[in-house]
Amino acid sequence: MFNELCDNHIIKTMYNEHKHILCMLNKLEKYKRYLSSSNYNDGLEYMNYINELSIKIIGAEPHHQREEEVLFIKMEEKGILGPPQCMRIEHNIIRRMKHDLKNKSENSNLNWEVRIQEVSEIISNLCETLRTHIEKENNILYPLALQKITKKSEWEKM
């Protein structure tokens, strides 16, 4: 469905950004596994990789802002209220998780085992929440937007 859209279509752009975010989540989970099974010195290296990835994931914030400030507003103008409101709530939850991960992965004041446990738990929750969120947007929200926003000029404006 999304591949059929023109390259500069906002939905196609957002869909492609989702693919990039999912790749980062895969790396995050891989580093989590390595972190849990490594010695302290190697673990520090993986913790640094996790921190770098958390910063990159936080850097995806313009994606969420475009959804909220452009797509969701247009959908609400068309009378579609519930899905954009739910996605905004999830964005706020995801924002907190991303910042939690960054803070915990750089906080060396914690006991190492506690730090590994907390970072691993945040990674698990963030990955599950963000994957489910992306799935809802890709399979429900974006198709609904394509169905309800029918004028090419509206899409071009976005």
Short mmCIF file of C-alpha atoms in Angstrom, two decimals:
data_model
loop_
_atom_site.label_atom_id
_atom_site.label_comp_id
_atom_site.label_asym_id
_atom_site.label_seq_id
_atom_site.Cartn_x
_atom_site.Cartn_y
_atom_site.Cartn_z
CA MET A 1 0.00 0.00 0.00
CA PHE A 2 2.65 2.56 1.06
CA ASN A 3 5.05 1.64 -1.73
CA GLU A 4 2.43 2.76 -4.25
CA LEU A 5 2.48 6.33 -2.85
CA CYS A 6 4.74 8.94 -4.43
CA ASP A 7 8.14 9.28 -2.76
CA ASN A 8 7.40 12.65 -1.16
CA HIS A 9 4.01 11.60 0.27
CA ILE A 10 3.95 12.27 4.01
CA ILE A 11 2.54 8.81 4.79
CA LYS A 12 5.28 7.08 2.79
CA THR A 13 7.90 9.21 4.55
CA MET A 14 6.46 8.32 7.96
CA TYR A 15 6.25 4.65 7.04
CA ASN A 16 9.90 4.66 5.95
CA GLU A 17 10.87 6.43 9.18
CA HIS A 18 9.11 3.64 11.06
CA LYS A 19 11.33 1.09 9.30
CA HIS A 20 14.38 3.02 10.45
CA ILE A 21 13.10 3.21 14.03
CA LEU A 22 12.40 -0.55 14.02
CA CYS A 23 16.02 -1.20 12.93
CA MET A 24 17.22 0.85 15.90
CA LEU A 25 14.97 -1.18 18.22
CA ASN A 26 16.47 -4.41 16.85
CA LYS A 27 19.97 -3.12 17.63
CA LEU A 28 18.85 -2.05 21.07
CA GLU A 29 17.59 -5.54 21.85
CA LYS A 30 20.79 -7.09 20.52
CA TYR A 31 22.88 -4.86 22.79
CA LYS A 32 20.61 -5.73 25.71
CA ARG A 33 21.35 -9.43 25.18
CA TYR A 34 25.09 -8.76 24.95
CA LEU A 35 24.95 -6.53 28.02
CA SER A 36 23.34 -9.24 30.11
CA SER A 37 25.84 -11.93 29.10
CA SER A 38 29.07 -9.92 29.13
CA ASN A 39 31.71 -9.13 31.70
CA TYR A 40 31.90 -5.66 33.21
CA ASN A 41 34.40 -4.17 30.71
CA ASP A 42 32.52 -5.45 27.67
CA GLY A 43 29.28 -4.51 29.39
CA LEU A 44 30.42 -0.90 29.69
CA GLU A 45 30.99 -0.82 25.94
CA TYR A 46 27.48 -2.18 25.28
CA MET A 47 26.03 0.29 27.78
CA ASN A 48 27.67 3.09 25.78
CA TYR A 49 26.18 1.68 22.55
CA ILE A 50 22.77 1.60 24.25
CA ASN A 51 23.19 5.20 25.34
CA GLU A 52 24.16 6.27 21.81
CA LEU A 53 21.13 4.47 20.40
CA SER A 54 18.86 6.06 23.00
CA ILE A 55 20.07 9.47 21.81
CA LYS A 56 19.36 8.49 18.18
CA ILE A 57 15.89 7.26 19.12
CA ILE A 58 15.24 10.53 20.96
CA GLY A 59 16.42 12.18 17.74
CA ALA A 60 13.41 10.66 15.97
CA GLU A 61 11.22 13.17 17.83
CA PRO A 62 10.57 15.27 14.68
CA HIS A 63 8.75 12.21 13.30
CA HIS A 64 6.30 12.23 16.22
CA GLN A 65 5.94 16.01 16.05
CA ARG A 66 5.06 15.87 12.33
CA GLU A 67 2.45 13.25 13.06
CA GLU A 68 0.95 15.33 15.87
CA GLU A 69 1.18 18.75 14.24
CA VAL A 70 0.32 17.81 10.67
CA LEU A 71 -1.33 14.42 10.17
CA PHE A 72 -3.30 14.16 13.42
CA ILE A 73 -4.64 17.70 13.08
CA LYS A 74 -5.80 17.01 9.52
CA MET A 75 -7.47 13.78 10.64
CA GLU A 76 -9.24 15.61 13.47
CA GLU A 77 -10.47 18.21 10.97
CA LYS A 78 -12.04 15.26 9.11
CA GLY A 79 -13.82 14.15 12.31
CA ILE A 80 -11.40 11.34 13.21
CA LEU A 81 -10.74 12.06 16.88
CA GLY A 82 -10.07 8.87 18.83
CA PRO A 83 -7.08 7.38 17.00
CA PRO A 84 -5.01 10.59 16.93
CA GLN A 85 -5.76 11.22 20.63
CA CYS A 86 -4.63 7.69 21.53
CA MET A 87 -1.45 8.07 19.47
CA ARG A 88 -0.62 11.38 21.21
CA ILE A 89 -0.96 9.70 24.60
CA GLU A 90 1.32 6.89 23.45
CA HIS A 91 3.84 9.41 22.09
CA ASN A 92 4.08 10.96 25.55
CA ILE A 93 4.62 7.55 27.17
CA ILE A 94 7.26 6.67 24.58
CA ARG A 95 9.02 10.03 25.07
CA ARG A 96 9.36 9.33 28.79
CA MET A 97 10.70 5.83 28.12
CA LYS A 98 13.30 7.10 25.64
CA HIS A 99 14.57 9.70 28.09
CA ASP A 100 14.54 7.15 30.93
CA LEU A 101 16.72 4.86 28.84
CA LYS A 102 19.16 7.66 28.07
CA ASN A 103 19.38 8.67 31.73
CA LYS A 104 19.75 5.13 33.11
CA SER A 105 22.29 4.10 30.48
CA GLU A 106 24.55 7.03 31.37
CA ASN A 107 24.02 6.99 35.16
CA SER A 108 27.12 5.31 36.54
CA ASN A 109 26.10 5.95 40.16
CA LEU A 110 24.00 2.79 40.24
CA ASN A 111 25.25 -0.63 41.23
CA TRP A 112 26.26 -2.36 37.96
CA GLU A 113 23.83 -5.28 38.33
CA VAL A 114 20.97 -2.92 39.21
CA ARG A 115 21.88 -0.72 36.26
CA ILE A 116 21.86 -3.68 33.85
CA GLN A 117 18.50 -4.81 35.22
CA GLU A 118 16.90 -1.35 34.96
CA VAL A 119 18.29 -0.62 31.49
CA SER A 120 17.23 -4.08 30.26
CA GLU A 121 13.71 -3.58 31.61
CA ILE A 122 13.39 -0.16 29.96
CA ILE A 123 14.64 -1.59 26.65
CA SER A 124 12.08 -4.41 26.80
CA ASN A 125 9.22 -2.04 27.60
CA LEU A 126 10.28 0.60 25.08
CA CYS A 127 10.71 -1.91 22.27
CA GLU A 128 7.38 -3.60 22.95
CA THR A 129 5.50 -0.31 23.30
CA LEU A 130 7.08 1.34 20.28
CA ARG A 131 6.67 -1.72 18.04
CA THR A 132 2.98 -1.99 18.98
CA HIS A 133 2.57 1.75 18.43
CA ILE A 134 4.18 1.59 14.98
CA GLU A 135 2.03 -1.41 14.07
CA LYS A 136 -1.13 0.54 14.98
CA GLU A 137 -0.03 3.54 12.95
CA ASN A 138 1.02 1.47 9.93
CA ASN A 139 -2.03 -0.81 9.92
CA ILE A 140 -4.83 1.36 11.29
CA LEU A 141 -4.04 5.08 11.49
CA TYR A 142 -2.24 5.59 8.17
CA PRO A 143 -4.73 3.53 6.10
CA LEU A 144 -7.58 5.43 7.80
CA ALA A 145 -5.93 8.74 6.92
CA LEU A 146 -5.49 7.64 3.29
CA GLN A 147 -9.16 6.64 3.20
CA LYS A 148 -10.54 9.85 4.75
CA ILE A 149 -8.22 12.50 3.31
CA THR A 150 -9.10 12.21 -0.32
CA LYS A 151 -7.94 15.44 -1.93
CA LYS A 152 -4.49 15.36 -3.48
CA SER A 153 -4.07 19.05 -2.66
CA GLU A 154 -4.50 18.31 1.08
CA TRP A 155 -1.75 15.71 0.94
CA GLU A 156 0.50 18.07 -1.00
CA LYS A 157 0.03 20.75 1.67
CA MET A 158 1.02 18.31 4.38
#
